[in-house]
Amino acid sequence: MADKKKPNSADDRPQETDRQFLERYSIGTLMKDVLGKIVSNRPKDPITFLSDYFDSLEDQSNLVLKARNIIEMTHHSRPVFEMNVRQAYDIMLKQKVGKRLYGVNGTSYTDLIKTLCRDMPQPVTTKLLKKIECLDYEAITFDVFKSGVFTCCVLQDYVKLCEMLFNSLDFQSSGKVDKILSDVVNEQLKAALANTRTDARNPYTGQTDPFSLSIVEAGYNLGPDGLFYALERGMRSKSQLGGQTLEQFTIEICDAFLSKVKRLR
Amino acid sequence: MGDRPLHCSIKNPILLTVEDQKNAFHSGCKVIDVTFPNVSSPETQTVPISFCERVGEICFKNYYTAYVSIRVKFKAAPENGAEAGEIKWKTCVRRMRLMPSPHKESGSQDYFAISKKQFSFEISNISAMRIILQQPSPVWKEFRIEDLRLYRSSEMLSKPPPLPAWLTEDSANSTKHKLEGIPNLESISSSLQELWGLSEEMAINQSKTEIGRYEVDGCYEVNLLAYT
């Protein structure tokens, strides 16, 4: 009898303990969360996404890191990005700012921007912060928060693209790009960005049009033909200005991007 | 027509009629008076004079006018003692045909520019101008000229802006571009265009809300603070 009972009780306990065990650690909710996030964010590499997500669960104490992880879950071009930014803002709202005062102030906002830009060269981050940084005591509204975060994410893409451009200009794979070439390329890009200012004056009609002929002209300057002429002109000058490293190149190209970032008022 | 039109006052066209109590008929002739108001300084003249130094070109859009004549009145010359009271009108353009056939549509809504070559004499120092419109055909109920403009000279003083490079580019040449030392022009170009696109996307999404800083030119402006 005793023998018969023992196997029975041994069988019963594992079944209940399984469910109880899972409920004890709320694994069910955790799994539901992860699956929900995977479906809405649709990452290209779900396994890496999963591992990053579980890694980040340990950073629960630091609200800024938690917010950053949520923001970086998806690419900024997807509509889910805005929802993620809203979620990140809600998380950061729990930050204690003063006595019984909770919200997003300048310090946490600047911290978030800095961690988002951790892969970029330092001078670029400094220049960006000069334009969009907020003083410690200022309250950050969602609009400003969203705009700043979006700028950082686009800048991340921009810096990666700069590296690709550097590699295609560096056809001798020497690790350095001719300064003449980089100057020409930079000039063309700046001209294109200046042309498509929203308050640009159309030189042919003298009126202020928002996207008009200037876009076509800017596009031509950046196309293979316009680029060819500009590079030819540059190479004809035959002056030796030395080479530029990836970091210097990135800093210069990012100048064009940063010129379009509006200064906060 | 490089310069701006002359400043002049164009009056409404007046239909000339020959009225009788029994017979009133549509004469088919209208006159437009053009004066050149010039505000002269109060010390020299009490009466505002109207004169124009030179007219080189007359441009307008036709609306069913068959013939146009232009008469000008010269500034009264004070030294001609005998003719001081007489002011003569001289015909500058005599019955210029605008519509090849007044009953038909052709030329009825065309744009015309009468240049110096068509003037009988050079128009200089005139005090007034009359433009006489004639439309003998009874088919058209209404006729006039629109958008009348006078220009000082008809010579092109400045060249028109050169056509942009992308318009004059010959597409046959574009495939032959090969720079020594740069094998990959296409990829450079496409990366640059992507960079451009990213920057534009960012610029469009910039927030327009203000944080509400009391700053003018980067400095704290005390005057912007208020109790209310």
Short mmCIF file of C-alpha atoms in Angstrom, two decimals:
data_model
loop_
_atom_site.label_atom_id
_atom_site.label_comp_id
_atom_site.label_asym_id
_atom_site.label_seq_id
_atom_site.Cartn_x
_atom_site.Cartn_y
_atom_site.Cartn_z
CA MET A 1 0.00 0.00 0.00
CA ALA A 2 2.66 2.37 0.96
CA ASP A 3 4.56 1.41 -2.15
CA LYS A 4 1.51 1.99 -4.34
CA LYS A 5 0.86 5.39 -2.86
CA LYS A 6 4.35 6.62 -3.26
CA PRO A 7 4.47 6.38 -7.03
CA ASN A 8 1.07 8.04 -7.18
CA SER A 9 2.10 11.00 -5.08
CA ALA A 10 5.36 11.24 -6.95
CA ASP A 11 3.37 11.44 -10.22
CA ASP A 12 0.89 14.02 -8.92
CA ARG A 13 3.39 16.45 -7.52
CA PRO A 14 5.45 17.03 -10.68
CA GLN A 15 2.30 17.90 -12.70
CA GLU A 16 1.12 20.53 -10.28
CA THR A 17 4.58 21.74 -9.51
CA ASP A 18 5.20 22.32 -13.23
CA ARG A 19 2.36 24.75 -13.55
CA GLN A 20 2.97 26.25 -10.17
CA PHE A 21 6.64 26.54 -10.97
CA LEU A 22 5.89 28.48 -14.13
CA GLU A 23 3.38 30.68 -12.38
CA ARG A 24 5.78 31.37 -9.56
CA TYR A 25 8.16 33.08 -11.95
CA SER A 26 5.41 34.48 -14.26
CA ILE A 27 7.09 32.83 -17.21
CA GLY A 28 3.73 32.78 -18.99
CA THR A 29 3.46 36.55 -19.12
CA LEU A 30 7.09 36.80 -20.10
CA MET A 31 6.58 34.47 -23.05
CA LYS A 32 3.45 36.29 -24.10
CA ASP A 33 5.37 39.59 -24.04
CA VAL A 34 8.22 38.24 -26.12
CA LEU A 35 5.95 36.70 -28.70
CA GLY A 36 3.95 39.90 -28.93
CA LYS A 37 7.11 41.94 -29.44
CA ILE A 38 8.43 39.60 -32.10
CA VAL A 39 5.20 39.73 -34.06
CA SER A 40 4.90 43.53 -33.96
CA ASN A 41 8.56 44.33 -34.56
CA ARG A 42 9.29 41.57 -37.07
CA PRO A 43 13.05 41.59 -36.67
CA LYS A 44 15.22 40.23 -39.47
CA ASP A 45 17.02 37.96 -37.05
CA PRO A 46 14.55 36.69 -34.44
CA ILE A 47 17.09 34.60 -32.53
CA THR A 48 19.41 37.54 -31.93
CA PHE A 49 16.38 39.63 -31.08
CA LEU A 50 15.30 37.09 -28.49
CA SER A 51 18.73 36.87 -26.94
CA ASP A 52 19.09 40.67 -26.83
CA TYR A 53 15.66 40.95 -25.26
CA PHE A 54 16.45 38.50 -22.49
CA ASP A 55 19.79 40.19 -21.91
CA SER A 56 18.09 43.52 -21.54
CA LEU A 57 15.66 42.16 -18.97
CA GLU A 58 18.52 42.40 -16.52
CA ASP A 59 18.78 46.14 -17.05
CA GLN A 60 15.42 46.69 -15.41
CA SER A 61 16.79 49.10 -12.86
CA ASN A 62 18.15 51.65 -15.30
CA LEU A 63 15.20 53.30 -16.99
CA VAL A 64 17.33 54.96 -19.61
CA LEU A 65 18.83 51.66 -20.77
CA LYS A 66 15.41 50.05 -20.73
CA ALA A 67 14.04 52.83 -22.90
CA ARG A 68 16.96 52.58 -25.26
CA ASN A 69 16.46 48.86 -25.73
CA ILE A 70 12.84 49.37 -26.61
CA ILE A 71 13.68 52.09 -29.10
CA GLU A 72 16.29 49.96 -30.81
CA MET A 73 13.91 47.05 -31.32
CA THR A 74 12.90 48.10 -34.78
CA HIS A 75 14.03 50.30 -37.63
CA HIS A 76 12.92 53.92 -37.59
CA SER A 77 11.14 53.63 -40.90
CA ARG A 78 8.55 51.18 -39.62
CA PRO A 79 5.28 52.41 -38.08
CA VAL A 80 5.90 50.30 -34.94
CA PHE A 81 8.82 52.62 -34.20
CA GLU A 82 6.52 55.39 -33.07
CA MET A 83 4.71 53.06 -30.68
CA ASN A 84 8.03 51.95 -29.28
CA VAL A 85 9.11 55.54 -28.76
CA ARG A 86 5.86 56.23 -26.89
CA GLN A 87 6.49 53.20 -24.72
CA ALA A 88 10.02 54.33 -24.01
CA TYR A 89 8.76 57.77 -23.06
CA ASP A 90 6.22 56.22 -20.69
CA ILE A 91 8.98 54.24 -19.04
CA MET A 92 11.14 57.29 -18.61
CA LEU A 93 8.22 59.20 -17.14
CA LYS A 94 8.62 57.07 -14.03
CA GLN A 95 11.98 58.66 -13.36
CA LYS A 96 12.04 60.54 -10.12
CA VAL A 97 13.02 64.13 -10.68
CA GLY A 98 12.29 65.78 -7.40
CA LYS A 99 10.23 65.42 -4.29
CA ARG A 100 7.10 63.64 -5.45
CA LEU A 101 7.82 64.79 -8.99
CA TYR A 102 8.19 62.30 -11.80
CA GLY A 103 8.95 62.92 -15.42
CA VAL A 104 11.48 63.28 -18.16
CA ASN A 105 13.94 66.04 -17.54
CA GLY A 106 16.94 67.27 -19.43
CA THR A 107 19.42 64.96 -17.71
CA SER A 108 17.68 61.71 -18.55
CA TYR A 109 16.94 62.92 -22.07
CA THR A 110 20.59 63.76 -22.67
CA ASP A 111 21.64 60.41 -21.19
CA LEU A 112 19.33 58.60 -23.58
CA ILE A 113 20.66 60.51 -26.57
CA LYS A 114 24.22 59.72 -25.54
CA THR A 115 23.59 55.98 -25.26
CA LEU A 116 21.75 55.94 -28.59
CA CYS A 117 24.79 57.56 -30.18
CA ARG A 118 27.36 55.33 -28.51
CA ASP A 119 28.66 53.93 -31.82
CA MET A 120 29.40 57.26 -33.42
CA PRO A 121 32.61 59.26 -33.33
CA GLN A 122 32.70 61.56 -30.35
CA PRO A 123 32.88 64.89 -32.27
CA VAL A 124 29.67 64.01 -34.11
CA THR A 125 27.86 63.33 -30.84
CA THR A 126 29.12 66.57 -29.36
CA LYS A 127 27.91 68.61 -32.31
CA LEU A 128 24.54 66.88 -32.26
CA LEU A 129 24.12 67.53 -28.58
CA LYS A 130 24.90 71.19 -29.06
CA LYS A 131 21.85 71.43 -31.26
CA ILE A 132 19.34 69.30 -29.44
CA GLU A 133 20.46 69.11 -25.89
CA CYS A 134 18.33 70.34 -23.07
CA LEU A 135 19.26 71.86 -19.79
CA ASP A 136 18.95 69.66 -16.74
CA TYR A 137 15.88 71.24 -15.28
CA GLU A 138 13.85 71.55 -18.49
CA ALA A 139 10.77 69.37 -18.91
CA ILE A 140 10.79 67.39 -22.12
CA THR A 141 7.52 67.02 -23.97
CA PHE A 142 6.80 63.96 -26.04
CA ASP A 143 7.16 65.90 -29.29
CA VAL A 144 10.67 67.03 -28.49
CA PHE A 145 11.54 63.57 -27.18
CA LYS A 146 10.29 61.86 -30.32
CA SER A 147 12.06 64.28 -32.64
CA GLY A 148 15.36 63.90 -30.80
CA VAL A 149 15.18 60.11 -30.69
CA PHE A 150 14.25 59.93 -34.35
CA THR A 151 17.19 62.16 -35.28
CA CYS A 152 19.54 59.85 -33.37
CA CYS A 153 18.22 56.73 -35.07
CA VAL A 154 18.49 58.28 -38.52
CA LEU A 155 21.99 59.43 -37.65
CA GLN A 156 22.91 55.84 -36.72
CA ASP A 157 21.91 54.75 -40.22
CA TYR A 158 23.70 57.72 -41.69
CA VAL A 159 26.98 56.86 -39.99
CA LYS A 160 26.80 53.25 -41.23
CA LEU A 161 26.19 54.57 -44.74
CA CYS A 162 29.19 56.89 -44.41
CA GLU A 163 31.33 53.86 -43.77
CA MET A 164 30.03 52.18 -46.91
CA LEU A 165 30.74 55.31 -48.91
CA PHE A 166 34.24 55.48 -47.46
CA ASN A 167 34.88 51.92 -48.53
CA SER A 168 33.73 52.55 -52.07
CA LEU A 169 35.87 55.69 -52.32
CA ASP A 170 38.82 53.86 -50.87
CA PHE A 171 39.31 51.67 -53.93
CA GLN A 172 42.89 50.94 -53.12
CA SER A 173 41.84 49.59 -49.71
CA SER A 174 44.54 51.59 -48.07
CA GLY A 175 42.37 52.71 -45.18
CA LYS A 176 42.58 56.28 -46.34
CA VAL A 177 40.66 58.33 -48.85
CA ASP A 178 42.16 61.11 -50.97
CA LYS A 179 41.18 64.40 -49.41
CA ILE A 180 40.33 65.85 -52.81
CA LEU A 181 37.75 63.16 -53.45
CA SER A 182 36.23 63.48 -50.04
CA ASP A 183 36.06 67.26 -50.42
CA VAL A 184 34.30 66.99 -53.76
CA VAL A 185 31.83 64.45 -52.42
CA ASN A 186 31.14 66.54 -49.36
CA GLU A 187 30.60 69.63 -51.45
CA GLN A 188 28.09 67.92 -53.70
CA LEU A 189 26.15 66.61 -50.74
CA LYS A 190 26.08 70.00 -49.03
CA ALA A 191 24.94 71.67 -52.24
CA ALA A 192 22.11 69.17 -52.58
CA LEU A 193 21.01 69.67 -48.99
CA ALA A 194 21.19 73.45 -49.28
CA ASN A 195 19.10 73.35 -52.44
CA THR A 196 16.26 71.50 -50.85
CA ARG A 197 15.79 73.84 -47.95
CA THR A 198 12.11 74.47 -47.51
CA ASP A 199 12.61 78.21 -47.87
CA ALA A 200 14.84 78.05 -50.91
CA ARG A 201 14.34 80.65 -53.58
CA ASN A 202 13.86 79.37 -57.06
CA PRO A 203 16.52 81.16 -59.11
CA TYR A 204 14.44 81.07 -62.30
CA THR A 205 11.18 82.48 -61.09
CA GLY A 206 12.43 84.37 -58.05
CA GLN A 207 9.65 82.92 -55.94
CA THR A 208 9.91 80.87 -52.82
CA ASP A 209 8.70 77.41 -53.69
CA PRO A 210 8.85 74.48 -51.36
CA PHE A 211 10.12 71.51 -53.46
CA SER A 212 10.51 72.70 -56.99
CA LEU A 213 13.22 72.67 -59.62
CA SER A 214 15.82 72.63 -56.87
CA ILE A 215 15.16 68.96 -56.15
CA VAL A 216 15.76 68.02 -59.77
CA GLU A 217 18.98 70.02 -59.81
CA ALA A 218 20.14 68.53 -56.52
CA GLY A 219 19.36 65.03 -57.78
CA TYR A 220 21.33 65.67 -60.96
CA ASN A 221 24.34 66.84 -58.98
CA LEU A 222 24.33 63.62 -57.00
CA GLY A 223 23.70 61.35 -59.96
CA PRO A 224 26.50 59.62 -61.86
CA ASP A 225 26.71 62.39 -64.47
CA GLY A 226 26.91 65.37 -62.16
CA LEU A 227 29.25 63.48 -59.87
CA PHE A 228 31.49 62.63 -62.79
CA TYR A 229 31.88 66.28 -63.76
CA ALA A 230 32.53 67.37 -60.20
CA LEU A 231 35.10 64.64 -59.60
CA GLU A 232 36.80 65.39 -62.90
CA ARG A 233 37.10 69.04 -61.95
CA GLY A 234 38.50 68.07 -58.58
CA MET A 235 41.03 65.63 -59.94
CA ARG A 236 42.27 68.10 -62.49
CA SER A 237 43.52 70.36 -59.75
CA LYS A 238 46.22 67.76 -59.02
CA SER A 239 47.08 69.12 -55.61
CA GLN A 240 48.10 66.60 -53.02
CA LEU A 241 46.17 67.16 -49.85
CA GLY A 242 46.86 63.85 -48.22
CA GLY A 243 44.45 61.23 -47.01
CA GLN A 244 41.59 61.06 -44.55
CA THR A 245 40.75 58.31 -42.16
CA LEU A 246 37.29 56.88 -41.71
CA GLU A 247 36.68 58.93 -38.60
CA GLN A 248 37.66 62.23 -40.18
CA PHE A 249 35.59 61.40 -43.24
CA THR A 250 32.57 60.52 -41.13
CA ILE A 251 32.84 63.71 -39.14
CA GLU A 252 32.90 65.84 -42.27
CA ILE A 253 30.02 64.08 -43.95
CA CYS A 254 27.96 64.25 -40.77
CA ASP A 255 28.39 68.02 -40.84
CA ALA A 256 26.03 68.12 -43.80
CA PHE A 257 23.45 66.10 -41.87
CA LEU A 258 23.79 68.18 -38.74
CA SER A 259 23.27 71.39 -40.65
CA LYS A 260 19.69 70.26 -41.19
CA VAL A 261 19.03 69.58 -37.52
CA LYS A 262 16.97 72.40 -36.10
CA ARG A 263 18.21 73.98 -32.94
CA LEU A 264 15.87 73.64 -30.01
CA ARG A 265 14.25 76.79 -28.76
CA MET B 1 11.39 92.48 -72.47
CA GLY B 2 13.97 92.36 -69.82
CA ASP B 3 12.78 95.28 -67.77
CA ARG B 4 9.61 95.93 -65.97
CA PRO B 5 6.67 97.57 -67.67
CA LEU B 6 6.29 101.33 -67.64
CA HIS B 7 4.17 102.83 -65.02
CA CYS B 8 1.07 104.19 -66.68
CA SER B 9 -2.57 104.67 -66.03
CA ILE B 10 -4.81 102.81 -68.41
CA LYS B 11 -8.39 103.91 -68.55
CA ASN B 12 -11.35 101.75 -69.44
CA PRO B 13 -12.19 101.52 -73.11
CA ILE B 14 -14.84 103.92 -74.27
CA LEU B 15 -17.15 102.89 -77.00
CA LEU B 16 -17.49 105.59 -79.62
CA THR B 17 -21.03 106.02 -80.77
CA VAL B 18 -22.88 108.15 -83.12
CA GLU B 19 -26.08 108.77 -81.29
CA ASP B 20 -29.27 109.87 -82.66
CA GLN B 21 -32.60 109.69 -80.99
CA LYS B 22 -33.81 107.14 -83.44
CA ASN B 23 -30.64 105.46 -84.60
CA ALA B 24 -28.22 104.20 -82.09
CA PHE B 25 -25.86 101.69 -83.51
CA HIS B 26 -22.83 99.83 -82.36
CA SER B 27 -19.94 101.57 -84.03
CA GLY B 28 -17.48 98.82 -83.41
CA CYS B 29 -14.83 101.26 -82.28
CA LYS B 30 -13.35 101.68 -78.82
CA VAL B 31 -10.68 103.95 -77.46
CA ILE B 32 -8.35 103.31 -74.59
CA ASP B 33 -6.64 106.32 -73.08
CA VAL B 34 -3.25 105.84 -71.52
CA THR B 35 -1.61 108.53 -69.45
CA PHE B 36 1.71 108.55 -67.65
CA PRO B 37 1.24 110.06 -64.26
CA ASN B 38 4.40 111.60 -62.96
CA VAL B 39 4.46 113.21 -59.62
CA SER B 40 6.84 116.10 -59.95
CA SER B 41 8.24 118.06 -57.06
CA PRO B 42 5.87 120.67 -55.66
CA GLU B 43 8.35 123.53 -56.00
CA THR B 44 8.69 123.40 -59.77
CA GLN B 45 5.23 122.38 -60.88
CA THR B 46 1.84 122.86 -59.37
CA VAL B 47 0.07 120.81 -62.03
CA PRO B 48 1.09 117.15 -62.20
CA ILE B 49 2.44 116.52 -65.63
CA SER B 50 2.14 113.39 -67.60
CA PHE B 51 4.86 112.41 -69.91
CA CYS B 52 6.87 109.48 -70.93
CA GLU B 53 10.36 109.51 -72.31
CA ARG B 54 10.30 106.53 -74.55
CA VAL B 55 8.16 103.59 -75.41
CA GLY B 56 9.85 100.70 -77.12
CA GLU B 57 7.30 97.96 -77.04
CA ILE B 58 3.60 97.51 -76.48
CA CYS B 59 2.32 94.09 -75.41
CA PHE B 60 -1.20 92.88 -74.91
CA LYS B 61 -3.52 89.95 -75.27
CA ASN B 62 -6.20 90.28 -77.87
CA TYR B 63 -9.86 89.50 -77.31
CA TYR B 64 -11.69 89.63 -80.58
CA THR B 65 -10.33 92.98 -81.75
CA ALA B 66 -9.78 93.12 -85.49
CA TYR B 67 -7.65 96.24 -85.93
CA VAL B 68 -5.67 98.37 -83.58
CA SER B 69 -4.32 101.87 -84.09
CA ILE B 70 -2.12 103.83 -81.78
CA ARG B 71 -2.02 107.59 -81.61
CA VAL B 72 0.27 109.59 -79.43
CA LYS B 73 0.16 113.13 -78.16
CA PHE B 74 3.45 114.89 -77.80
CA LYS B 75 4.41 117.07 -74.94
CA ALA B 76 3.32 120.57 -75.73
CA ALA B 77 6.43 122.49 -76.71
CA PRO B 78 6.40 125.84 -74.92
CA GLU B 79 8.72 127.54 -77.42
CA ASN B 80 6.29 127.21 -80.29
CA GLY B 81 4.37 130.28 -79.35
CA ALA B 82 1.74 129.91 -82.04
CA GLU B 83 1.06 126.28 -81.46
CA ALA B 84 1.09 126.38 -77.70
CA GLY B 85 -2.64 125.97 -77.54
CA GLU B 86 -2.80 123.21 -80.15
CA ILE B 87 -2.04 119.73 -79.10
CA LYS B 88 -1.71 117.37 -81.98
CA TRP B 89 -2.32 113.70 -82.05
CA LYS B 90 -0.05 111.75 -84.36
CA THR B 91 -0.74 108.26 -85.56
CA CYS B 92 2.02 105.89 -84.65
CA VAL B 93 0.54 102.58 -85.69
CA ARG B 94 -2.11 102.76 -88.31
CA ARG B 95 -4.81 100.08 -88.38
CA MET B 96 -2.70 97.09 -87.59
CA ARG B 97 -4.53 93.93 -88.44
CA LEU B 98 -4.82 91.53 -85.53
CA MET B 99 -7.37 89.13 -86.96
CA PRO B 100 -6.89 88.01 -90.60
CA SER B 101 -10.64 87.84 -90.98
CA PRO B 102 -12.76 89.80 -88.49
CA HIS B 103 -15.63 87.32 -88.72
CA LYS B 104 -13.48 84.29 -87.98
CA GLU B 105 -11.76 83.09 -84.86
CA SER B 106 -8.15 83.19 -85.95
CA GLY B 107 -6.06 85.69 -84.06
CA SER B 108 -8.95 86.52 -81.77
CA GLN B 109 -7.21 85.53 -78.55
CA ASP B 110 -3.54 85.81 -79.51
CA TYR B 111 -0.78 87.59 -77.71
CA PHE B 112 0.74 90.54 -79.56
CA ALA B 113 3.85 92.60 -79.09
CA ILE B 114 4.17 95.73 -81.18
CA SER B 115 7.82 96.66 -81.38
CA LYS B 116 9.72 99.72 -82.55
CA LYS B 117 9.91 98.42 -86.09
CA GLN B 118 6.19 98.72 -86.49
CA PHE B 119 6.03 102.29 -85.24
CA SER B 120 5.91 105.02 -87.90
CA PHE B 121 8.20 107.14 -85.80
CA GLU B 122 9.99 106.78 -82.56
CA ILE B 123 7.82 107.38 -79.55
CA SER B 124 9.62 109.75 -77.29
CA ASN B 125 8.47 112.48 -74.94
CA ILE B 126 4.79 111.85 -75.21
CA SER B 127 2.17 113.01 -72.81
CA ALA B 128 -0.60 110.62 -73.63
CA MET B 129 -1.41 107.68 -75.84
CA ARG B 130 -4.66 106.49 -77.33
CA ILE B 131 -5.22 102.94 -78.45
CA ILE B 132 -8.10 102.62 -80.87
CA LEU B 133 -9.71 99.25 -81.26
CA GLN B 134 -11.89 98.40 -84.20
CA GLN B 135 -14.08 95.41 -84.80
CA PRO B 136 -16.30 95.84 -87.86
CA SER B 137 -17.86 92.40 -87.66
CA PRO B 138 -21.31 92.19 -86.04
CA VAL B 139 -20.65 88.59 -85.09
CA TRP B 140 -18.82 89.45 -81.86
CA LYS B 141 -20.77 91.00 -79.06
CA GLU B 142 -17.76 92.21 -77.14
CA PHE B 143 -14.17 93.07 -78.03
CA ARG B 144 -11.24 94.46 -76.12
CA ILE B 145 -7.58 93.96 -75.38
CA GLU B 146 -6.30 92.59 -72.11
CA ASP B 147 -3.17 92.79 -70.07
CA LEU B 148 -1.84 95.87 -71.80
CA ARG B 149 1.77 96.65 -70.96
CA LEU B 150 4.24 99.20 -72.23
CA TYR B 151 7.95 98.69 -72.13
CA ARG B 152 10.72 101.24 -72.35
CA SER B 153 12.84 99.34 -74.79
CA SER B 154 12.45 96.21 -76.78
CA GLU B 155 16.11 95.22 -76.78
CA MET B 156 17.19 92.32 -74.64
CA LEU B 157 19.36 94.07 -72.14
CA SER B 158 20.41 90.94 -70.41
CA LYS B 159 20.71 87.39 -71.61
CA PRO B 160 18.13 84.97 -70.31
CA PRO B 161 19.48 82.67 -67.59
CA PRO B 162 21.32 79.74 -69.11
CA LEU B 163 19.49 76.45 -69.14
CA PRO B 164 20.38 74.21 -66.24
CA ALA B 165 22.91 71.50 -66.87
CA TRP B 166 20.46 68.69 -66.36
CA LEU B 167 18.28 69.93 -69.17
CA THR B 168 21.03 70.24 -71.76
CA GLU B 169 22.81 67.06 -70.82
CA ASP B 170 23.18 64.74 -73.76
CA SER B 171 22.15 61.27 -72.65
CA ALA B 172 24.42 59.61 -75.20
CA ASN B 173 27.51 60.86 -73.35
CA SER B 174 26.39 59.73 -69.96
CA THR B 175 27.15 56.06 -70.47
CA LYS B 176 30.75 56.69 -71.39
CA HIS B 177 31.81 58.18 -68.08
CA LYS B 178 34.83 56.43 -66.72
CA LEU B 179 37.24 58.17 -64.47
CA GLU B 180 40.71 56.79 -64.04
CA GLY B 181 41.12 55.48 -60.57
CA ILE B 182 37.45 55.39 -59.64
CA PRO B 183 35.88 52.15 -60.76
CA ASN B 184 32.63 52.49 -58.91
CA LEU B 185 30.95 55.76 -59.75
CA GLU B 186 27.47 54.26 -59.60
CA SER B 187 27.80 52.95 -56.06
CA ILE B 188 29.27 56.24 -54.81
CA SER B 189 26.40 58.05 -56.43
CA SER B 190 23.78 55.78 -54.93
CA SER B 191 25.30 56.01 -51.44
CA LEU B 192 25.30 59.79 -51.71
CA GLN B 193 21.68 59.77 -52.75
CA GLU B 194 20.78 57.59 -49.80
CA LEU B 195 22.58 59.96 -47.46
CA TRP B 196 20.67 62.83 -49.02
CA GLY B 197 17.39 60.94 -48.56
CA LEU B 198 18.12 60.20 -44.90
CA SER B 199 18.94 63.83 -44.18
CA GLU B 200 15.76 65.01 -45.85
CA GLU B 201 13.68 62.49 -43.93
CA MET B 202 15.17 63.70 -40.69
CA ALA B 203 14.67 67.34 -41.59
CA ILE B 204 11.01 66.79 -42.36
CA ASN B 205 10.35 65.13 -39.03
CA GLN B 206 11.88 67.81 -36.88
CA SER B 207 9.64 68.92 -34.07
CA LYS B 208 8.24 72.40 -34.29
CA THR B 209 7.18 72.66 -30.67
CA GLU B 210 9.18 74.93 -28.46
CA ILE B 211 10.46 74.03 -25.06
CA GLY B 212 9.72 77.54 -23.98
CA ARG B 213 13.12 78.91 -23.26
CA TYR B 214 13.42 82.53 -22.41
CA GLU B 215 16.34 82.94 -24.74
CA VAL B 216 17.14 85.41 -27.45
CA ASP B 217 20.19 84.56 -29.54
CA GLY B 218 21.35 82.04 -26.99
CA CYS B 219 21.31 84.39 -24.04
CA TYR B 220 18.84 84.50 -21.25
CA GLU B 221 16.50 87.40 -21.85
CA VAL B 222 15.10 88.81 -18.66
CA ASN B 223 12.58 91.06 -20.40
CA LEU B 224 10.66 88.06 -21.70
CA LEU B 225 9.68 87.00 -18.24
CA ALA B 226 6.38 88.17 -16.90
CA TYR B 227 4.26 87.68 -13.85
CA THR B 228 1.23 86.58 -15.80
#
